[in-house]
Coordinates of C-alpha atoms and ligand atoms in Angstrom, one line a residue:
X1 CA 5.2 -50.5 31.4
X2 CA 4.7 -47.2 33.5
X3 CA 4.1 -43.6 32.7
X4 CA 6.7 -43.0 35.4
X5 CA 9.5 -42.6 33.1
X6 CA 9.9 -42.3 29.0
X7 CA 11.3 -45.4 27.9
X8 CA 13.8 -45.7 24.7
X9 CA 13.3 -47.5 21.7
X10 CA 15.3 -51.1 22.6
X11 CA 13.2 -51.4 26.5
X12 CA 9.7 -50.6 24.4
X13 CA 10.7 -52.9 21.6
X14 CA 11.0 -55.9 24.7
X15 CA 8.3 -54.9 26.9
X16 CA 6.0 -52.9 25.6
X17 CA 2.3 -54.5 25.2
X18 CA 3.2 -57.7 27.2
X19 CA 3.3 -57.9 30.7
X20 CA 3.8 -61.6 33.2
X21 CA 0.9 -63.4 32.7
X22 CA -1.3 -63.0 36.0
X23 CA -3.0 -66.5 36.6
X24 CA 0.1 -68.6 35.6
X25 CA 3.1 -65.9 36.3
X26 CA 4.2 -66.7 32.8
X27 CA 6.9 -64.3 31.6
X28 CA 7.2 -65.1 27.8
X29 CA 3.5 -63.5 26.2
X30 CA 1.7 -66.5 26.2
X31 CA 0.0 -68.1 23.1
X32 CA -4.3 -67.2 23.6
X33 CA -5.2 -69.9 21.1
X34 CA -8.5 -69.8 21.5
X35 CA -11.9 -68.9 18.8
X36 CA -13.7 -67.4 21.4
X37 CA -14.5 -66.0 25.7
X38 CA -17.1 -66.9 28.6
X39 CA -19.0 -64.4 29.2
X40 CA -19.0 -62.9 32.8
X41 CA -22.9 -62.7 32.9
X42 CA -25.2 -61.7 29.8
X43 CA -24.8 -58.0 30.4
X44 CA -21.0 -57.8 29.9
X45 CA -21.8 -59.9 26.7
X46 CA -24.1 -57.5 25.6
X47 CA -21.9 -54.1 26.6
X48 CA -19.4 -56.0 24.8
X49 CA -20.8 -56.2 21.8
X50 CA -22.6 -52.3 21.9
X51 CA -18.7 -51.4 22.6
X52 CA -20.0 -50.0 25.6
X53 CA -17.2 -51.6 26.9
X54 CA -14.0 -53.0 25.9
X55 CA -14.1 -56.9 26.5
X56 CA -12.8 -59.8 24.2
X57 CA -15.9 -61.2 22.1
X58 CA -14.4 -63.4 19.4
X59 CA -10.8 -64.1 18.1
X60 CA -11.9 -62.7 14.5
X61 CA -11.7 -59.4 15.8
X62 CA -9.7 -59.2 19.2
X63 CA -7.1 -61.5 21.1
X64 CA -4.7 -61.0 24.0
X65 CA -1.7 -62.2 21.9
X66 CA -2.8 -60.4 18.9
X67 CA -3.8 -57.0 21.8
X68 CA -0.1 -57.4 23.3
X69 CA 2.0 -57.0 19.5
X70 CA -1.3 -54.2 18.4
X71 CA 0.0 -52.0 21.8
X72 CA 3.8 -53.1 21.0
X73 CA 3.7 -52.1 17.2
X74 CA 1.2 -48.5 18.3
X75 CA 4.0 -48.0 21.1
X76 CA 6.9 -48.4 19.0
X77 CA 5.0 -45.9 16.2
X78 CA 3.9 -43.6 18.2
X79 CA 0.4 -44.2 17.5
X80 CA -2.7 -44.3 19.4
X81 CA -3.4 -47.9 19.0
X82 CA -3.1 -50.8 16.0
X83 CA -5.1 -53.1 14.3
X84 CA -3.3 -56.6 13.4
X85 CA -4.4 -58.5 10.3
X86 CA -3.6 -62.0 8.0
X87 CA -1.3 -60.1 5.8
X88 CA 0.5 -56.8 5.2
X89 CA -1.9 -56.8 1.8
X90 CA -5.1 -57.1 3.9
X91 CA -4.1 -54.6 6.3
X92 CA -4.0 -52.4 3.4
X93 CA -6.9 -53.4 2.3
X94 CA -8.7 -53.3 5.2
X95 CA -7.1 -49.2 5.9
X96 CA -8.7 -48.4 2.6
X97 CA -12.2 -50.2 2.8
X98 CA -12.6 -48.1 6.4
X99 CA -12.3 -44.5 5.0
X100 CA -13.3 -44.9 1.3
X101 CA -17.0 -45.3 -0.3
X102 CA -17.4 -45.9 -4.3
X103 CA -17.0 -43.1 -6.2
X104 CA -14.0 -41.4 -4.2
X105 CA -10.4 -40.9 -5.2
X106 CA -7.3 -41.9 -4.1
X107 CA -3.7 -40.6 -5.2
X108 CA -0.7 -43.0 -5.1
X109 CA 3.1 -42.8 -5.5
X110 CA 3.8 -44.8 -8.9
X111 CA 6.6 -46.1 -7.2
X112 CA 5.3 -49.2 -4.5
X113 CA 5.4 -52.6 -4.3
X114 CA 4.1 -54.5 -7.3
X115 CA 1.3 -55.8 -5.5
X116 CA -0.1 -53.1 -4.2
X117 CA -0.1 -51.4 -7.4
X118 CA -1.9 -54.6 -9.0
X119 CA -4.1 -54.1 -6.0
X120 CA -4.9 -50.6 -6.4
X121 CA -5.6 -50.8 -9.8
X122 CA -7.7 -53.8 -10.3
X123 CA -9.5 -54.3 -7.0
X124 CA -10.3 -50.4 -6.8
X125 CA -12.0 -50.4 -10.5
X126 CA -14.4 -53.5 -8.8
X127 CA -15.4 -51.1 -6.0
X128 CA -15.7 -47.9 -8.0
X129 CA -12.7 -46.1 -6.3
X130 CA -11.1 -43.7 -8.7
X131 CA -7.2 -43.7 -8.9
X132 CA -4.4 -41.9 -10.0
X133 CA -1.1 -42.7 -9.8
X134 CA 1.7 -40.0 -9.6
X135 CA 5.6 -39.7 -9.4
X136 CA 6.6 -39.8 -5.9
X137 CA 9.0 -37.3 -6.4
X138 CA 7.1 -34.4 -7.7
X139 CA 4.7 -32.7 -5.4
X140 CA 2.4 -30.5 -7.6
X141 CA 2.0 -33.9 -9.9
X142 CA 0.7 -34.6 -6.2
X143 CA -1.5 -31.5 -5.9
X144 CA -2.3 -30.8 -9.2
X145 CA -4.2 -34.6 -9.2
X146 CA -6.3 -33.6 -6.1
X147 CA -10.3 -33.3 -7.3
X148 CA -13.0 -32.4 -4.6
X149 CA -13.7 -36.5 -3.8
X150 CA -9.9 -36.8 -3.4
X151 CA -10.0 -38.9 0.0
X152 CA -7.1 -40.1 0.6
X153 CA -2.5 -39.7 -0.5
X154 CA -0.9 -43.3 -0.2
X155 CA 2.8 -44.2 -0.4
X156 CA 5.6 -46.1 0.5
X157 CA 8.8 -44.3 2.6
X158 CA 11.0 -46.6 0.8
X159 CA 9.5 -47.8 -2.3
X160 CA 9.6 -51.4 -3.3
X161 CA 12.2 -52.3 -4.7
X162 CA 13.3 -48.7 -6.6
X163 CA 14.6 -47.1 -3.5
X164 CA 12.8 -43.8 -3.6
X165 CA 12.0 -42.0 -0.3
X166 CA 9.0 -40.0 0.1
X167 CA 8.6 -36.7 1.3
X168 CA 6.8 -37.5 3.9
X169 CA 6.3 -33.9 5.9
X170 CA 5.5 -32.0 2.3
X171 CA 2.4 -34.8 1.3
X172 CA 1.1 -34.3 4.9
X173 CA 1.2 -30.8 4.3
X174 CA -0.6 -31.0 1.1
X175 CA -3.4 -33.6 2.6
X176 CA -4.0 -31.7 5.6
X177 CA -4.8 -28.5 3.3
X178 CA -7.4 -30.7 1.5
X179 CA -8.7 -32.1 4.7
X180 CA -8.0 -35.2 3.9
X181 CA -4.8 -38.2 5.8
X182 CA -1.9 -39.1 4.2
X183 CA -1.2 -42.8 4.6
X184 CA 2.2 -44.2 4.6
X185 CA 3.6 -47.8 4.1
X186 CA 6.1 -47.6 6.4
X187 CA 7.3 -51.9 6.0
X188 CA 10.6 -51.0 4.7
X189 CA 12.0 -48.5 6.9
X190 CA 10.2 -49.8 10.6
X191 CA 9.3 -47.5 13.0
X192 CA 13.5 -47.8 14.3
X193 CA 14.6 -46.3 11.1
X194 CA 11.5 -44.1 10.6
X195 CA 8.5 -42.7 12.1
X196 CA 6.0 -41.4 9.5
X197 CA 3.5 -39.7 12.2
X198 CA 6.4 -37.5 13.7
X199 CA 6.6 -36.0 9.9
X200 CA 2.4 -35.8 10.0
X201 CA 1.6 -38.8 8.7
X202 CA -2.0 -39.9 9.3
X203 CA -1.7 -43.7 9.1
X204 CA 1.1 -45.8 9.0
X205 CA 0.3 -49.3 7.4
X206 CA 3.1 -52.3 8.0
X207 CA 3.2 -55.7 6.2
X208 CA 5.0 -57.3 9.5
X209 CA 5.9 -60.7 7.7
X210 CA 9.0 -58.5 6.7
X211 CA 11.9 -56.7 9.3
X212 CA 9.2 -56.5 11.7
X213 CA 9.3 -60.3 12.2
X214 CA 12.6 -60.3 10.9
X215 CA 12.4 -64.5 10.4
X216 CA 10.9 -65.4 7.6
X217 CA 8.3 -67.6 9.2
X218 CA 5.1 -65.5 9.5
X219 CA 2.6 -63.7 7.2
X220 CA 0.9 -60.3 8.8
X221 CA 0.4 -57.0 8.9
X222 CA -0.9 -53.9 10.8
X223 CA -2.6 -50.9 11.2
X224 CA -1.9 -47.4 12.9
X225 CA -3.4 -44.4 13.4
X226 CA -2.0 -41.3 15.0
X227 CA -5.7 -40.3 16.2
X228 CA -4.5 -36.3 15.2
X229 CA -6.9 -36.2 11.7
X230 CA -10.2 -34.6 11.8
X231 CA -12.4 -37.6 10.1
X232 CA -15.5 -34.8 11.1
X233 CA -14.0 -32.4 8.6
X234 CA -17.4 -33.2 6.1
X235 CA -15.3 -35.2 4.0
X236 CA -16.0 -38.7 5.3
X237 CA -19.4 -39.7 6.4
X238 CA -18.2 -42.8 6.4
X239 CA -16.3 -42.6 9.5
X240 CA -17.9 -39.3 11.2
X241 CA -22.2 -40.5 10.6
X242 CA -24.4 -43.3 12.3
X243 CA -23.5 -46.3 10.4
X244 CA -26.1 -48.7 9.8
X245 CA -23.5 -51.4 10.0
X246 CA -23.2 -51.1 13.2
X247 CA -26.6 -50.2 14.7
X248 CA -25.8 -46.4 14.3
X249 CA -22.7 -45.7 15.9
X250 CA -21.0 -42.6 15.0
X251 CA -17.3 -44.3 15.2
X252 CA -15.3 -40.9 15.5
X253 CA -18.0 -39.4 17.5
X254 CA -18.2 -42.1 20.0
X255 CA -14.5 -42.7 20.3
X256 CA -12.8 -39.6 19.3
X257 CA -8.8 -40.4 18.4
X258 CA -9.9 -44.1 18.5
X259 CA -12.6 -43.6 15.9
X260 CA -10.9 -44.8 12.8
X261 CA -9.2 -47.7 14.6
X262 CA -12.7 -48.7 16.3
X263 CA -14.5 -48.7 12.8
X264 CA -11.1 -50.8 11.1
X265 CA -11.6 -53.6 14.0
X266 CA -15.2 -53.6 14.7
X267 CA -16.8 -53.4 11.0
X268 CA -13.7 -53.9 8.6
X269 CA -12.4 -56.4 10.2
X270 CA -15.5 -58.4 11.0
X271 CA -16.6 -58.2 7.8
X272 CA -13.6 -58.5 5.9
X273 CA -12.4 -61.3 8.3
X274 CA -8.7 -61.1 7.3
X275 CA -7.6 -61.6 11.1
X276 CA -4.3 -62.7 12.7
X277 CA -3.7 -65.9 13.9
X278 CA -2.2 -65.7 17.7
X279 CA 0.4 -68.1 17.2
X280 CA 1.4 -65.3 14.3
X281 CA 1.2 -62.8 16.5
X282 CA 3.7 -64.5 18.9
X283 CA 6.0 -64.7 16.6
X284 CA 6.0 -61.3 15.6
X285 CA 5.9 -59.9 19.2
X286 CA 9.3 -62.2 19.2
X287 CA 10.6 -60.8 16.6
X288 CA 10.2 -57.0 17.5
X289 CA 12.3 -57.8 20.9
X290 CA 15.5 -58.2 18.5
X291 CA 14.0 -55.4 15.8
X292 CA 17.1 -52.3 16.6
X293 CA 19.9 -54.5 17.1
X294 CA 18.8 -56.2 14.2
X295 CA 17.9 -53.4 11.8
X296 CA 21.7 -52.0 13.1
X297 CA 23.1 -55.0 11.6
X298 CA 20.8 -54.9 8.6
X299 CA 21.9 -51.0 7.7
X300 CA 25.9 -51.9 8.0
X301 CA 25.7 -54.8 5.9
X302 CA 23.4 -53.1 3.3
X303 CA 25.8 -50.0 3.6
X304 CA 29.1 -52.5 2.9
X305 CA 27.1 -54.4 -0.1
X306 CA 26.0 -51.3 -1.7
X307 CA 29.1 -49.3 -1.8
X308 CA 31.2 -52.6 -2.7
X309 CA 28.6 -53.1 -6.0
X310 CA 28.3 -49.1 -6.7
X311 CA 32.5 -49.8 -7.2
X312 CA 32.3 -52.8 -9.0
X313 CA 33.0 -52.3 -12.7
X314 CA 30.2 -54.8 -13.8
X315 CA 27.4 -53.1 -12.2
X316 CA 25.7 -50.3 -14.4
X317 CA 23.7 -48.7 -11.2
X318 CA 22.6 -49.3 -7.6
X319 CA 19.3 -47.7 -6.4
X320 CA 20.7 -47.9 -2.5
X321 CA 19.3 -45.0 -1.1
X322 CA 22.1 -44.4 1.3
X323 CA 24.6 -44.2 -1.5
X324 CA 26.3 -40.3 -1.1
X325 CA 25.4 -40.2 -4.8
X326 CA 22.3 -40.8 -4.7
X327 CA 19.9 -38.8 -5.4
X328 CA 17.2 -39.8 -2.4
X329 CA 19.9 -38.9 0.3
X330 CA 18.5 -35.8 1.1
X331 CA 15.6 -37.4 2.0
X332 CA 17.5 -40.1 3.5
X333 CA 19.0 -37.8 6.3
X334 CA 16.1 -36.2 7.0
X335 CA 13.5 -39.1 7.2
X336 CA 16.0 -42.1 7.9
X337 CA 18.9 -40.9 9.6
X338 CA 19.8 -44.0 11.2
X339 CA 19.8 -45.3 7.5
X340 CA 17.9 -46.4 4.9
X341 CA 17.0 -49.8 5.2
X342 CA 18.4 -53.2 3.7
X343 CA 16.5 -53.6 0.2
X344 CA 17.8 -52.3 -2.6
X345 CA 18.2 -53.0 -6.3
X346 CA 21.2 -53.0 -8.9
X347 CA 21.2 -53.2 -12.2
X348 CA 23.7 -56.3 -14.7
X349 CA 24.6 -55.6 -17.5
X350 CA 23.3 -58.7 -20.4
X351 CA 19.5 -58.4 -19.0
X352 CA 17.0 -60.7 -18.0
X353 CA 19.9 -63.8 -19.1
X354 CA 22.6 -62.1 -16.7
X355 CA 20.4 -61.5 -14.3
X356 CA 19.3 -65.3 -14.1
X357 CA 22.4 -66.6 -14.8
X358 CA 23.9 -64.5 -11.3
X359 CA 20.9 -65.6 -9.0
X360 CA 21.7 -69.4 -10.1
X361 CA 25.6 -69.0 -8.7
X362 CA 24.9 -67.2 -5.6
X363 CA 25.1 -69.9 -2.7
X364 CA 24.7 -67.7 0.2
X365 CA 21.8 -65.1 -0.8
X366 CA 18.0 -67.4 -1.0
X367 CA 16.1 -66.7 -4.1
X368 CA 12.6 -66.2 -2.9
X369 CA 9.9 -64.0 -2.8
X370 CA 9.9 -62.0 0.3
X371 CA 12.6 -59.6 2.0
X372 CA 13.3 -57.9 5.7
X373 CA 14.5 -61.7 6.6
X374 CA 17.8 -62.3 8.9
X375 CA 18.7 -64.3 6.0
X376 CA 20.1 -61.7 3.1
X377 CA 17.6 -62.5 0.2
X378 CA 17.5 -62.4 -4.1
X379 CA 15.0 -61.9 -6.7
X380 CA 14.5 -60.6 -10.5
X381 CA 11.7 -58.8 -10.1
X382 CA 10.8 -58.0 -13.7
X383 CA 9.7 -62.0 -14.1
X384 CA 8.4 -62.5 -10.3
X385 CA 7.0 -60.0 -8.0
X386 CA 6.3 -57.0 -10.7
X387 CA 5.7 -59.4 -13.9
X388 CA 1.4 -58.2 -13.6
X389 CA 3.1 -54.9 -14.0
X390 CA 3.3 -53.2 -17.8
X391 CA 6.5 -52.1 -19.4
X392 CA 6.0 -48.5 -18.7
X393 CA 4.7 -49.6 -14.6
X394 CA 8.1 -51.4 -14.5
X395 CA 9.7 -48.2 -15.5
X396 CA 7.6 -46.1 -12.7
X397 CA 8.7 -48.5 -10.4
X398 CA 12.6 -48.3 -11.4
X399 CA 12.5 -52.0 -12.9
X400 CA 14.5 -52.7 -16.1
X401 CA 15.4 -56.4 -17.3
X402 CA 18.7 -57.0 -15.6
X403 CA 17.3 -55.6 -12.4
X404 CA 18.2 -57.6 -9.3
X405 CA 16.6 -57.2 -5.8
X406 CA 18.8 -57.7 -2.5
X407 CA 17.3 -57.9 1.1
X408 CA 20.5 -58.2 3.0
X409 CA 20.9 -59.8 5.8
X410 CA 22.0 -59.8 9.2
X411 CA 25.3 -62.4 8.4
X412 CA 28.5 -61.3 8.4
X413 CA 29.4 -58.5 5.5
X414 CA 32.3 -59.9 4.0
X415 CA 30.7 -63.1 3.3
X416 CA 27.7 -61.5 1.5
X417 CA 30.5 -59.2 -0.5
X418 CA 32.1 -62.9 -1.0
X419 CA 29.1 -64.9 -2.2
X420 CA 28.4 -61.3 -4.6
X421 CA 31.6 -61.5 -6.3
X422 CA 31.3 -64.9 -7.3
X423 CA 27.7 -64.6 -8.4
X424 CA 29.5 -62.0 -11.1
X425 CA 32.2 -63.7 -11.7
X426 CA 30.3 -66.4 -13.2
X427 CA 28.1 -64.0 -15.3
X428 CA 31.4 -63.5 -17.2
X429 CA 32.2 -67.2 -17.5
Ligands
LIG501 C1 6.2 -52.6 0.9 C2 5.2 -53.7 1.0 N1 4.0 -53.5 1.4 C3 3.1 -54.5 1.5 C4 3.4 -55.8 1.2 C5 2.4 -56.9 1.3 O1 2.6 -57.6 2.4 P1 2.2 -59.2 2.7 O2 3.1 -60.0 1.7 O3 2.5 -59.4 4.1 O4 0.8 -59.3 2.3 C6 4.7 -56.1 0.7 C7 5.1 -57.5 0.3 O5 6.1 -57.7 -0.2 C8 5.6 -55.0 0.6 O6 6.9 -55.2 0.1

């Protein structure tokens, strides 16, 4: 792409990152399925490795397939550059392990995605990190939880699967008094529906195996930065001061706006080792050609579904943020105008046996774990993704027993409305 001209959102979700393939001519972003690069001559291996200069050393920690979708995905975000990994949940990992030492703090939405919660909880007790969970909704719960090793404010803009939206611009607010970044998982919502840094957001985190890729085949995820926070504020030595993992280097120091990034790649990521594989990173790069039309489709059907089941007189509630009555839409047109995603929950009457008893008759909808498919997809949540989570988690999270998650698809609307109907009409069978 060229800096001649501002290019919108569908011409950067096509080209940006990839460009013809100069030895072959290739067009399509070619497949680099390789462990590891010649060296020029020993002296580029070594600058290489000092990160003197920027050269590929080893596939565990930079490719050109996995480059081309890190510059797509930091284009499309607005970001100053991205960091793939194996897995939404070890890009997480990996964003938290950069800036956070044992004995720090960290402040979370209560309402996220079961396994991240799981995660936060369990993993950050092994490595000392103190937590505390907080409503999403109620910003001095927020502020009032901040303590002087506070590091970090973590949450989801749509939260999995309740349907809350954060406020993103107030929590940057209230990091950036405390000196410290507010990172944002931003899977649900995709930088076409929403861009956390334009609201302040420091890092935006993305498990792509969801809309992203859009097609079900691929598990990933990815890092970005916006390169505007301060890591030399005094409140993280761990990014500003010579680290003796990597013979000294001051990461934000020696790189400035690429500091964070450069420490995620070069010590997180080696260490860690949770890469990409290329032939993933292919298929994602695919994927995000078709991600606005797509998301479009996604938002129209999810719009039809939800209104048809808020009207249905079975159906005790739908969380569908998008809904006029509910209670996120504020939020909703100011953080997602385009709308408000394609996963949402509703609650049956007749519990965890209704609930079962619906997912059995639907023929069109795929019960699985996983949403953000083409394909619109159903789950119980309370006995599958969230069943680590207590009674009173489920309850932060908006889960009750008859709680049924939809990912809606990209198929026509009437034949989702279709295959819905029947589903409850054989609940009352
Ligand atoms: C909002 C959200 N974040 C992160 C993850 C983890 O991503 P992955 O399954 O790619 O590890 C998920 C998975 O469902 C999710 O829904």
């Amino acid at each position: 792409m060229t800096d001649e001209r501002d290019f919108g959102f569908h011409t950067r979700s096509v080209h940006a990152g990839a460009r013809p393939e100069p030895t072959s001519g290739a067009r399509a972003l070619p497949i680099f399925q390789t462990s590891s690069y010649v060296f020029e001559d020993p002296e580029s291996a070594a600058a290489y490795f000092n990160l003197q200069e920027y050269g590929n050393t080893y596939s565990r920690i930079m490719n050109p397939t996995i480059a081309a979708l890190e510059e797509r995905i930091a284009n499309l975000e607005g970001g100053v550059g991205a960091v793939c990994f194996a897995s939404g949940m070890a890009a997480q990992t990996s964003a938290f392990f950069t800036l956070l030492n044992p004995g720090d703090h960290v402040i979370a939405s209560s309402a996220l995605y079961g396994g991240t919660v799981t995660q936060l909880k369990h993993l950050f007790r092994k490595l000392s990190i103190e937590l505390t969970f907080v409503s999403p909704d109620n910003v001095d719960e927020w502020r009032s939880a901040i303590k002087d090793h506070t590091k970090l404010l973590y949450g989801e803009t749509i939260g999995n699967p309740g349907g809350n939206v954060l406020d993103i611009e107030v929590l940057a607010n209230l990091a950036h008094e405390h000196g410290m970044p507010l990172m944002v998982d931003n899977t649900f919502a995709t930088p076409y529906l929403c861009r956390p840094m334009e609201f302040g957001a420091d890092i935006v985190v993305y498990s792509t195996t969801k809309f992203l890729g859009g097609h079900g085949t691929s598990i990933g995820g990815a890092v970005t930065d916006s390169g505007e926070f301060n890591w030399s504020n005094g409140r993280y030595p761990v990014i500003a001061e010579p680290s003796d993992a990597y013979h000294g280097l001051a990461f934000h120091e020696t790189f400035g706006i690429y500091g964070y990034l450069m420490k995620l790649r070069a010590e997180t990521l080696r260490d860690l080792g949770a890469c990409m594989s290329p032939f993933n990173a292919f298929l994602f790069a695919q994927g995000i050609e078709t991600l606005p039309l797509r998301m479009r489709q996604h938002v129209s059907n999810a719009e039809r579904v939800a209104q048809f089941l808020s009207e249905h007189p079975m159906i005790e509630s739908v969380s569908y943020p998008g809904l006029e009555t509910n209670l996120y839409k504020p939020l909703v047109d100011k953080y997602l105008p385009k709308g408000a995603g394609a996963v949402f929950c509703f609650d049956l009457p007749g519990g965890r046996e209704a609930g079962q008893q619906f997912i059995r008759s639907l023929t069109l909808f795929s019960h699985l774990a996983n949403v953000g498919d083409a394909k619109s997809l159903v789950i119980h949540p309370a006995t599958t993704t969230h069943r680590q989570l207590s009674d009173d988690e489920l309850l932060a999270t908006g889960i009750g027993p008859g709680t049924v998650r939809v990912s809606i698809g990209i198929e026509d609307a009437d034949d989702l409305i279709w295959d819905l109907e029947q589903g409850l009409a054989a609940i009352t069978e």
